[in-house]
Amino acid sequence: MSEIDKYADSLGANYLPDTGDVKINGGYPILLSESRDFKYLKGSGTKNDPFLISSFDDLLLFNKHSGAIRYKDKEYYKQTADIEWNAKENWKPIPVQEIHYDGGGHKISKLRSYSENGCAAFLDATDQPAYVDNLVLEDVDIRGGTMAAGVLCSGPLYASNIKISGSIAAMDRVGNAGGVIAFMWYGSIINVVNEADVSAELPTGMAGGIMGRTRYAGDKPIICNVVNRGTIRTTLNAGGITGKGGVIMNAENYGSVFADGYVGG
């Protein structure tokens, strides 16, 4: 990746490198809306005509630009093929508000997301509901500071038919980690299998095979028909299903669970 590309990426989802045949800004980054050549994804982002993700290049476009102002109200995506992520690229969690992501039963393999001081996951923290269904995240390597999870760092989540494997770790002193979500407000997680090892490495962290913890003690997200097979490890609260909180129904844990504080299956 060129230095100009890196600089454009650092400015956020609304910017592109000026790489067209006719330079608008002397080769320096431009607003996405100024580009005549930029093509996003097939589809229009509506419920009946979702944006389609069919290749690594499509997934990269989604990662870089789905949070752009132009696509603010176009939140429907569907994956149409198995995709292997390039491990040399650091996946930055998608900073979208409301999103509907249908994996179509396909997988994303070898996803690498690293954030020393922040959140690492497929999707960033949000205050609007995220809907993620029918997706396999295979052999992930996710390491965040304050939060780490397979699907969503923090917020309301409705997830179903998800399978996750690999390694997920929160490294900060107050880090939370979950196979699916680190910090859940409300929603539901249904028909999910986690095979990833999940850890919150420092003294006050919480970790769970499905969810790290709820936002407040009274929050009651539904966790139903779930299985954990990953090893769960932390120094405070660790659970095969959740580190703390949630309404749990029909759940099975086969993973080993280690903690100096509270430990649950």
PDB file of C-alpha atoms in Angstrom:
ATOM      1  CA  MET A   1       0.000   0.000   0.000  1.00  0.00           C
ATOM      2  CA  SER A   2       1.374   3.405  -0.976  1.00  0.00           C
ATOM      3  CA  GLU A   3       1.868   6.238   1.515  1.00  0.00           C
ATOM      4  CA  ILE A   4      -0.931   8.202  -0.177  1.00  0.00           C
ATOM      5  CA  ASP A   5      -3.284   5.216   0.238  1.00  0.00           C
ATOM      6  CA  LYS A   6      -2.333   4.927   3.908  1.00  0.00           C
ATOM      7  CA  TYR A   7      -2.888   8.644   4.412  1.00  0.00           C
ATOM      8  CA  ALA A   8      -6.316   8.499   2.734  1.00  0.00           C
ATOM      9  CA  ASP A   9      -7.304   5.549   4.938  1.00  0.00           C
ATOM     10  CA  SER A  10      -6.218   7.447   8.043  1.00  0.00           C
ATOM     11  CA  LEU A  11      -8.701  10.233   7.194  1.00  0.00           C
ATOM     12  CA  GLY A  12     -11.660   7.881   7.440  1.00  0.00           C
ATOM     13  CA  ALA A  13     -14.452   6.368   5.362  1.00  0.00           C
ATOM     14  CA  ASN A  14     -15.278   9.566   3.448  1.00  0.00           C
ATOM     15  CA  TYR A  15     -11.882   9.872   1.721  1.00  0.00           C
ATOM     16  CA  LEU A  16     -10.163   8.233  -1.247  1.00  0.00           C
ATOM     17  CA  PRO A  17      -6.719   8.545  -2.814  1.00  0.00           C
ATOM     18  CA  ASP A  18      -6.863  10.777  -5.906  1.00  0.00           C
ATOM     19  CA  THR A  19      -5.963   8.066  -8.423  1.00  0.00           C
ATOM     20  CA  GLY A  20      -8.219   8.913 -11.357  1.00  0.00           C
ATOM     21  CA  ASP A  21      -6.926   9.609 -14.867  1.00  0.00           C
ATOM     22  CA  VAL A  22      -7.679  13.283 -14.258  1.00  0.00           C
ATOM     23  CA  LYS A  23      -6.327  14.382 -10.886  1.00  0.00           C
ATOM     24  CA  ILE A  24      -8.763  16.498  -8.875  1.00  0.00           C
ATOM     25  CA  ASN A  25      -6.447  17.322  -5.995  1.00  0.00           C
ATOM     26  CA  GLY A  26      -2.963  16.820  -7.357  1.00  0.00           C
ATOM     27  CA  GLY A  27      -2.868  13.180  -6.257  1.00  0.00           C
ATOM     28  CA  TYR A  28      -3.759  13.948  -2.637  1.00  0.00           C
ATOM     29  CA  PRO A  29      -6.848  12.454  -0.927  1.00  0.00           C
ATOM     30  CA  ILE A  30     -10.274  13.618  -2.049  1.00  0.00           C
ATOM     31  CA  LEU A  31     -13.784  13.279  -0.698  1.00  0.00           C
ATOM     32  CA  LEU A  32     -15.522  10.128  -1.880  1.00  0.00           C
ATOM     33  CA  SER A  33     -18.334  12.286  -3.305  1.00  0.00           C
ATOM     34  CA  GLU A  34     -15.850  14.110  -5.569  1.00  0.00           C
ATOM     35  CA  SER A  35     -14.642  10.995  -7.381  1.00  0.00           C
ATOM     36  CA  ARG A  36     -16.080  10.270 -10.819  1.00  0.00           C
ATOM     37  CA  ASP A  37     -14.474   6.828 -11.013  1.00  0.00           C
ATOM     38  CA  PHE A  38     -15.214   5.327  -7.599  1.00  0.00           C
ATOM     39  CA  LYS A  39     -17.410   2.231  -7.625  1.00  0.00           C
ATOM     40  CA  TYR A  40     -18.623   0.808  -4.337  1.00  0.00           C
ATOM     41  CA  LEU A  41     -20.516  -2.512  -4.308  1.00  0.00           C
ATOM     42  CA  LYS A  42     -23.192  -4.069  -6.495  1.00  0.00           C
ATOM     43  CA  GLY A  43     -26.651  -3.364  -5.150  1.00  0.00           C
ATOM     44  CA  SER A  44     -28.205  -0.284  -3.592  1.00  0.00           C
ATOM     45  CA  GLY A  45     -28.041  -1.090   0.120  1.00  0.00           C
ATOM     46  CA  THR A  46     -31.801  -1.549   0.603  1.00  0.00           C
ATOM     47  CA  LYS A  47     -33.642  -4.527   2.098  1.00  0.00           C
ATOM     48  CA  ASN A  48     -34.746  -5.742  -1.340  1.00  0.00           C
ATOM     49  CA  ASP A  49     -31.479  -4.893  -3.087  1.00  0.00           C
ATOM     50  CA  PRO A  50     -28.640  -5.218  -0.547  1.00  0.00           C
ATOM     51  CA  PHE A  51     -25.032  -4.391  -1.274  1.00  0.00           C
ATOM     52  CA  LEU A  52     -23.309  -7.632  -2.326  1.00  0.00           C
ATOM     53  CA  ILE A  53     -19.961  -8.789  -0.943  1.00  0.00           C
ATOM     54  CA  SER A  54     -18.493 -11.485  -3.174  1.00  0.00           C
ATOM     55  CA  SER A  55     -14.693 -11.167  -2.952  1.00  0.00           C
ATOM     56  CA  PHE A  56     -11.782  -9.929  -0.886  1.00  0.00           C
ATOM     57  CA  ASP A  57     -11.856  -6.635  -2.804  1.00  0.00           C
ATOM     58  CA  ASP A  58     -15.543  -6.202  -1.960  1.00  0.00           C
ATOM     59  CA  LEU A  59     -14.871  -6.927   1.705  1.00  0.00           C
ATOM     60  CA  LEU A  60     -12.041  -4.383   1.675  1.00  0.00           C
ATOM     61  CA  LEU A  61     -14.366  -1.731   0.208  1.00  0.00           C
ATOM     62  CA  PHE A  62     -16.925  -2.554   2.897  1.00  0.00           C
ATOM     63  CA  ASN A  63     -14.273  -2.228   5.580  1.00  0.00           C
ATOM     64  CA  LYS A  64     -12.989   1.113   4.311  1.00  0.00           C
ATOM     65  CA  HIS A  65     -16.112   2.932   3.161  1.00  0.00           C
ATOM     66  CA  SER A  66     -19.347   1.511   4.646  1.00  0.00           C
ATOM     67  CA  GLY A  67     -19.216   4.224   7.314  1.00  0.00           C
ATOM     68  CA  ALA A  68     -19.163   7.030   4.742  1.00  0.00           C
ATOM     69  CA  ILE A  69     -21.894   9.664   4.880  1.00  0.00           C
ATOM     70  CA  ARG A  70     -23.019   8.652   1.371  1.00  0.00           C
ATOM     71  CA  TYR A  71     -24.054   5.201   2.670  1.00  0.00           C
ATOM     72  CA  LYS A  72     -25.498   6.315   6.010  1.00  0.00           C
ATOM     73  CA  ASP A  73     -29.049   5.121   5.273  1.00  0.00           C
ATOM     74  CA  LYS A  74     -28.061   2.165   3.108  1.00  0.00           C
ATOM     75  CA  GLU A  75     -27.414  -0.443   5.750  1.00  0.00           C
ATOM     76  CA  TYR A  76     -28.257  -3.780   4.095  1.00  0.00           C
ATOM     77  CA  TYR A  77     -25.415  -6.113   3.048  1.00  0.00           C
ATOM     78  CA  LYS A  78     -25.297  -9.713   1.859  1.00  0.00           C
ATOM     79  CA  GLN A  79     -22.235 -11.921   1.466  1.00  0.00           C
ATOM     80  CA  THR A  80     -22.422 -14.262  -1.527  1.00  0.00           C
ATOM     81  CA  ALA A  81     -19.167 -16.261  -1.303  1.00  0.00           C
ATOM     82  CA  ASP A  82     -16.542 -17.559   1.123  1.00  0.00           C
ATOM     83  CA  ILE A  83     -13.771 -14.965   1.528  1.00  0.00           C
ATOM     84  CA  GLU A  84     -10.268 -15.258   2.949  1.00  0.00           C
ATOM     85  CA  TRP A  85      -8.986 -12.046   4.492  1.00  0.00           C
ATOM     86  CA  ASN A  86      -5.432 -10.938   3.769  1.00  0.00           C
ATOM     87  CA  ALA A  87      -3.675 -11.280   7.119  1.00  0.00           C
ATOM     88  CA  LYS A  88      -1.317  -8.424   6.171  1.00  0.00           C
ATOM     89  CA  GLU A  89      -4.297  -6.057   6.313  1.00  0.00           C
ATOM     90  CA  ASN A  90      -5.488  -4.988   9.770  1.00  0.00           C
ATOM     91  CA  TRP A  91      -9.288  -5.102   9.853  1.00  0.00           C
ATOM     92  CA  LYS A  92     -10.627  -1.895  11.380  1.00  0.00           C
ATOM     93  CA  PRO A  93     -14.037  -2.521  12.995  1.00  0.00           C
ATOM     94  CA  ILE A  94     -16.825  -1.047  10.841  1.00  0.00           C
ATOM     95  CA  PRO A  95     -18.001   2.263  12.393  1.00  0.00           C
ATOM     96  CA  VAL A  96     -21.618   2.088  11.252  1.00  0.00           C
ATOM     97  CA  GLN A  97     -24.782   2.871  13.140  1.00  0.00           C
ATOM     98  CA  GLU A  98     -27.573   0.489  12.165  1.00  0.00           C
ATOM     99  CA  ILE A  99     -26.501  -2.393   9.932  1.00  0.00           C
ATOM    100  CA  HIS A 100     -28.044  -5.605   8.578  1.00  0.00           C
ATOM    101  CA  TYR A 101     -25.365  -8.084   7.523  1.00  0.00           C
ATOM    102  CA  ASP A 102     -26.467 -11.422   6.082  1.00  0.00           C
ATOM    103  CA  GLY A 103     -23.519 -13.758   5.627  1.00  0.00           C
ATOM    104  CA  GLY A 104     -25.595 -16.052   3.405  1.00  0.00           C
ATOM    105  CA  GLY A 105     -24.123 -19.075   5.199  1.00  0.00           C
ATOM    106  CA  HIS A 106     -20.638 -18.143   3.957  1.00  0.00           C
ATOM    107  CA  LYS A 107     -17.415 -17.646   5.881  1.00  0.00           C
ATOM    108  CA  ILE A 108     -14.780 -14.998   6.343  1.00  0.00           C
ATOM    109  CA  SER A 109     -11.524 -16.724   7.244  1.00  0.00           C
ATOM    110  CA  LYS A 110      -8.282 -15.464   8.798  1.00  0.00           C
ATOM    111  CA  LEU A 111      -9.726 -12.078   9.825  1.00  0.00           C
ATOM    112  CA  ARG A 112      -7.074 -10.130  11.735  1.00  0.00           C
ATOM    113  CA  SER A 113      -8.127  -7.147  13.860  1.00  0.00           C
ATOM    114  CA  TYR A 114      -5.677  -5.447  16.231  1.00  0.00           C
ATOM    115  CA  SER A 115      -6.196  -2.308  18.324  1.00  0.00           C
ATOM    116  CA  GLU A 116      -3.831  -1.737  21.222  1.00  0.00           C
ATOM    117  CA  ASN A 117      -5.960   0.907  22.958  1.00  0.00           C
ATOM    118  CA  GLY A 118      -9.453   0.463  21.534  1.00  0.00           C
ATOM    119  CA  CYS A 119     -11.866  -2.093  20.179  1.00  0.00           C
ATOM    120  CA  ALA A 120     -11.199  -5.027  17.864  1.00  0.00           C
ATOM    121  CA  ALA A 121     -14.035  -6.968  16.188  1.00  0.00           C
ATOM    122  CA  PHE A 122     -15.905  -7.326  12.910  1.00  0.00           C
ATOM    123  CA  LEU A 123     -18.107  -4.323  13.825  1.00  0.00           C
ATOM    124  CA  ASP A 124     -17.287  -1.320  15.981  1.00  0.00           C
ATOM    125  CA  ALA A 125     -19.249  -0.041  18.977  1.00  0.00           C
ATOM    126  CA  THR A 126     -22.684   1.344  18.073  1.00  0.00           C
ATOM    127  CA  ASP A 127     -25.703   2.822  19.823  1.00  0.00           C
ATOM    128  CA  GLN A 128     -28.095   1.524  17.137  1.00  0.00           C
ATOM    129  CA  PRO A 129     -29.008  -2.143  16.635  1.00  0.00           C
ATOM    130  CA  ALA A 130     -26.706  -4.339  14.583  1.00  0.00           C
ATOM    131  CA  TYR A 131     -28.263  -7.374  12.870  1.00  0.00           C
ATOM    132  CA  VAL A 132     -25.821 -10.111  11.853  1.00  0.00           C
ATOM    133  CA  ASP A 133     -26.984 -13.498  10.598  1.00  0.00           C
ATOM    134  CA  ASN A 134     -25.784 -16.634   8.811  1.00  0.00           C
ATOM    135  CA  LEU A 135     -22.057 -15.941   9.077  1.00  0.00           C
ATOM    136  CA  VAL A 136     -18.970 -18.040   9.833  1.00  0.00           C
ATOM    137  CA  LEU A 137     -15.871 -16.262  11.164  1.00  0.00           C
ATOM    138  CA  GLU A 138     -13.127 -18.865  10.843  1.00  0.00           C
ATOM    139  CA  ASP A 139      -9.642 -18.787  12.362  1.00  0.00           C
ATOM    140  CA  VAL A 140      -9.856 -15.159  13.521  1.00  0.00           C
ATOM    141  CA  ASP A 141      -7.037 -13.334  15.306  1.00  0.00           C
ATOM    142  CA  ILE A 142      -8.639 -10.494  17.257  1.00  0.00           C
ATOM    143  CA  ARG A 143      -6.798  -8.485  19.910  1.00  0.00           C
ATOM    144  CA  GLY A 144      -8.285  -5.290  21.330  1.00  0.00           C
ATOM    145  CA  GLY A 145      -7.425  -2.984  24.190  1.00  0.00           C
ATOM    146  CA  THR A 146     -10.701  -2.213  25.947  1.00  0.00           C
ATOM    147  CA  MET A 147     -12.882  -4.656  23.986  1.00  0.00           C
ATOM    148  CA  ALA A 148     -12.462  -7.672  21.739  1.00  0.00           C
ATOM    149  CA  ALA A 149     -15.130  -9.831  20.112  1.00  0.00           C
ATOM    150  CA  GLY A 150     -15.896 -11.831  17.011  1.00  0.00           C
ATOM    151  CA  VAL A 151     -18.910  -9.836  15.799  1.00  0.00           C
ATOM    152  CA  LEU A 152     -19.515  -6.567  17.707  1.00  0.00           C
ATOM    153  CA  CYS A 153     -17.527  -4.615  20.276  1.00  0.00           C
ATOM    154  CA  SER A 154     -20.386  -2.931  22.103  1.00  0.00           C
ATOM    155  CA  GLY A 155     -24.036  -2.001  21.671  1.00  0.00           C
ATOM    156  CA  PRO A 156     -27.419  -3.576  20.848  1.00  0.00           C
ATOM    157  CA  LEU A 157     -27.100  -6.790  18.834  1.00  0.00           C
ATOM    158  CA  TYR A 158     -29.421  -9.278  17.172  1.00  0.00           C
ATOM    159  CA  ALA A 159     -27.301 -12.206  15.951  1.00  0.00           C
ATOM    160  CA  SER A 160     -28.306 -15.655  14.720  1.00  0.00           C
ATOM    161  CA  ASN A 161     -26.716 -18.636  13.002  1.00  0.00           C
ATOM    162  CA  ILE A 162     -23.122 -17.605  13.717  1.00  0.00           C
ATOM    163  CA  LYS A 163     -20.015 -19.763  14.124  1.00  0.00           C
ATOM    164  CA  ILE A 164     -16.655 -18.421  15.303  1.00  0.00           C
ATOM    165  CA  SER A 165     -13.213 -20.003  15.692  1.00  0.00           C
ATOM    166  CA  GLY A 166      -9.703 -18.727  16.377  1.00  0.00           C
ATOM    167  CA  SER A 167      -8.452 -16.430  19.150  1.00  0.00           C
ATOM    168  CA  ILE A 168     -10.021 -13.337  20.772  1.00  0.00           C
ATOM    169  CA  ALA A 169      -8.315 -11.311  23.514  1.00  0.00           C
ATOM    170  CA  ALA A 170      -8.812  -7.996  25.347  1.00  0.00           C
ATOM    171  CA  MET A 171      -5.520  -6.616  26.632  1.00  0.00           C
ATOM    172  CA  ASP A 172      -6.460  -3.496  28.635  1.00  0.00           C
ATOM    173  CA  ARG A 173      -6.780  -3.317  32.435  1.00  0.00           C
ATOM    174  CA  VAL A 174     -10.582  -3.024  32.138  1.00  0.00           C
ATOM    175  CA  GLY A 175     -10.923  -5.050  28.950  1.00  0.00           C
ATOM    176  CA  ASN A 176     -13.925  -7.240  28.165  1.00  0.00           C
ATOM    177  CA  ALA A 177     -13.961 -10.037  25.616  1.00  0.00           C
ATOM    178  CA  GLY A 178     -16.635 -12.271  24.143  1.00  0.00           C
ATOM    179  CA  GLY A 179     -16.819 -14.792  21.342  1.00  0.00           C
ATOM    180  CA  VAL A 180     -19.678 -12.808  19.762  1.00  0.00           C
ATOM    181  CA  ILE A 181     -19.847  -9.487  21.652  1.00  0.00           C
ATOM    182  CA  ALA A 182     -17.775  -7.900  24.404  1.00  0.00           C
ATOM    183  CA  PHE A 183     -20.259  -5.426  25.919  1.00  0.00           C
ATOM    184  CA  MET A 184     -23.952  -6.028  25.153  1.00  0.00           C
ATOM    185  CA  TRP A 185     -26.754  -3.530  25.760  1.00  0.00           C
ATOM    186  CA  TYR A 186     -29.830  -5.456  24.631  1.00  0.00           C
ATOM    187  CA  GLY A 187     -30.965  -7.815  21.884  1.00  0.00           C
ATOM    188  CA  SER A 188     -30.565 -11.532  21.312  1.00  0.00           C
ATOM    189  CA  ILE A 189     -27.953 -14.104  20.327  1.00  0.00           C
ATOM    190  CA  ILE A 190     -29.524 -17.280  18.948  1.00  0.00           C
ATOM    191  CA  ASN A 191     -28.110 -20.454  17.343  1.00  0.00           C
ATOM    192  CA  VAL A 192     -24.440 -19.617  17.818  1.00  0.00           C
ATOM    193  CA  VAL A 193     -21.370 -21.830  18.226  1.00  0.00           C
ATOM    194  CA  ASN A 194     -18.124 -20.381  19.532  1.00  0.00           C
ATOM    195  CA  GLU A 195     -14.906 -22.389  19.159  1.00  0.00           C
ATOM    196  CA  ALA A 196     -12.537 -19.435  19.646  1.00  0.00           C
ATOM    197  CA  ASP A 197     -10.374 -19.134  22.749  1.00  0.00           C
ATOM    198  CA  VAL A 198     -11.431 -15.954  24.566  1.00  0.00           C
ATOM    199  CA  SER A 199      -9.409 -14.056  27.166  1.00  0.00           C
ATOM    200  CA  ALA A 200      -9.344 -10.770  29.054  1.00  0.00           C
ATOM    201  CA  GLU A 201      -5.761 -10.593  30.113  1.00  0.00           C
ATOM    202  CA  LEU A 202      -5.522  -7.995  32.903  1.00  0.00           C
ATOM    203  CA  PRO A 203      -6.917  -7.764  36.461  1.00  0.00           C
ATOM    204  CA  THR A 204     -10.450  -6.392  36.019  1.00  0.00           C
ATOM    205  CA  GLY A 205     -11.410  -7.952  32.697  1.00  0.00           C
ATOM    206  CA  MET A 206     -14.401 -10.185  32.005  1.00  0.00           C
ATOM    207  CA  ALA A 207     -14.640 -12.887  29.355  1.00  0.00           C
ATOM    208  CA  GLY A 208     -17.328 -15.213  28.060  1.00  0.00           C
ATOM    209  CA  GLY A 209     -17.575 -17.699  25.231  1.00  0.00           C
ATOM    210  CA  ILE A 210     -20.589 -15.890  23.793  1.00  0.00           C
ATOM    211  CA  MET A 211     -20.770 -12.496  25.589  1.00  0.00           C
ATOM    212  CA  GLY A 212     -18.259 -10.673  27.769  1.00  0.00           C
ATOM    213  CA  ARG A 213     -20.797  -8.782  29.882  1.00  0.00           C
ATOM    214  CA  THR A 214     -23.933  -6.653  29.832  1.00  0.00           C
ATOM    215  CA  ARG A 215     -23.768  -2.866  30.010  1.00  0.00           C
ATOM    216  CA  TYR A 216     -25.735  -2.559  33.244  1.00  0.00           C
ATOM    217  CA  ALA A 217     -26.715  -5.098  35.881  1.00  0.00           C
ATOM    218  CA  GLY A 218     -30.389  -4.871  34.860  1.00  0.00           C
ATOM    219  CA  ASP A 219     -29.822  -5.437  31.133  1.00  0.00           C
ATOM    220  CA  LYS A 220     -31.287  -8.765  29.991  1.00  0.00           C
ATOM    221  CA  PRO A 221     -30.249  -9.685  26.462  1.00  0.00           C
ATOM    222  CA  ILE A 222     -31.462 -13.122  25.388  1.00  0.00           C
ATOM    223  CA  ILE A 223     -28.873 -15.826  24.751  1.00  0.00           C
ATOM    224  CA  CYS A 224     -30.492 -18.996  23.432  1.00  0.00           C
ATOM    225  CA  ASN A 225     -29.415 -22.220  21.707  1.00  0.00           C
ATOM    226  CA  VAL A 226     -25.695 -21.523  22.010  1.00  0.00           C
ATOM    227  CA  VAL A 227     -22.596 -23.683  22.438  1.00  0.00           C
ATOM    228  CA  ASN A 228     -19.100 -22.761  23.568  1.00  0.00           C
ATOM    229  CA  ARG A 229     -16.104 -24.999  22.919  1.00  0.00           C
ATOM    230  CA  GLY A 230     -13.347 -22.422  23.338  1.00  0.00           C
ATOM    231  CA  THR A 231     -11.098 -21.978  26.378  1.00  0.00           C
ATOM    232  CA  ILE A 232     -12.106 -18.929  28.447  1.00  0.00           C
ATOM    233  CA  ARG A 233      -9.525 -17.203  30.606  1.00  0.00           C
ATOM    234  CA  THR A 234      -9.404 -14.023  32.716  1.00  0.00           C
ATOM    235  CA  THR A 235      -8.558 -12.797  36.212  1.00  0.00           C
ATOM    236  CA  LEU A 236     -11.982 -11.458  37.269  1.00  0.00           C
ATOM    237  CA  ASN A 237     -15.179 -12.991  35.830  1.00  0.00           C
ATOM    238  CA  ALA A 238     -15.104 -15.846  33.322  1.00  0.00           C
ATOM    239  CA  GLY A 239     -17.956 -17.927  31.979  1.00  0.00           C
ATOM    240  CA  GLY A 240     -18.352 -20.505  29.292  1.00  0.00           C
ATOM    241  CA  ILE A 241     -21.363 -18.537  28.009  1.00  0.00           C
ATOM    242  CA  THR A 242     -21.086 -15.042  29.577  1.00  0.00           C
ATOM    243  CA  GLY A 243     -18.666 -13.293  31.881  1.00  0.00           C
ATOM    244  CA  LYS A 244     -21.535 -11.423  33.521  1.00  0.00           C
ATOM    245  CA  GLY A 245     -25.254 -11.017  32.868  1.00  0.00           C
ATOM    246  CA  GLY A 246     -27.811 -12.021  30.280  1.00  0.00           C
ATOM    247  CA  VAL A 247     -30.817 -14.354  30.186  1.00  0.00           C
ATOM    248  CA  ILE A 248     -29.439 -17.742  29.152  1.00  0.00           C
ATOM    249  CA  MET A 249     -31.569 -20.570  27.762  1.00  0.00           C
ATOM    250  CA  ASN A 250     -30.562 -23.914  26.287  1.00  0.00           C
ATOM    251  CA  ALA A 251     -26.815 -23.296  26.434  1.00  0.00           C
ATOM    252  CA  GLU A 252     -23.951 -25.797  26.525  1.00  0.00           C
ATOM    253  CA  ASN A 253     -20.325 -25.230  27.479  1.00  0.00           C
ATOM    254  CA  TYR A 254     -17.575 -27.733  26.690  1.00  0.00           C
ATOM    255  CA  GLY A 255     -14.623 -25.342  27.037  1.00  0.00           C
ATOM    256  CA  SER A 256     -12.291 -25.018  30.000  1.00  0.00           C
ATOM    257  CA  VAL A 257     -12.857 -21.849  32.076  1.00  0.00           C
ATOM    258  CA  PHE A 258     -10.154 -20.187  34.184  1.00  0.00           C
ATOM    259  CA  ALA A 259     -10.313 -17.113  36.458  1.00  0.00           C
ATOM    260  CA  ASP A 260      -8.993 -15.873  39.813  1.00  0.00           C
ATOM    261  CA  GLY A 261     -12.443 -14.405  40.584  1.00  0.00           C
ATOM    262  CA  TYR A 262     -15.862 -15.737  39.640  1.00  0.00           C
ATOM    263  CA  VAL A 263     -16.036 -18.722  37.323  1.00  0.00           C
ATOM    264  CA  GLY A 264     -19.113 -20.215  35.690  1.00  0.00           C
ATOM    265  CA  GLY A 265     -19.871 -22.816  33.064  1.00  0.00           C
TER     266      GLY A 265
END
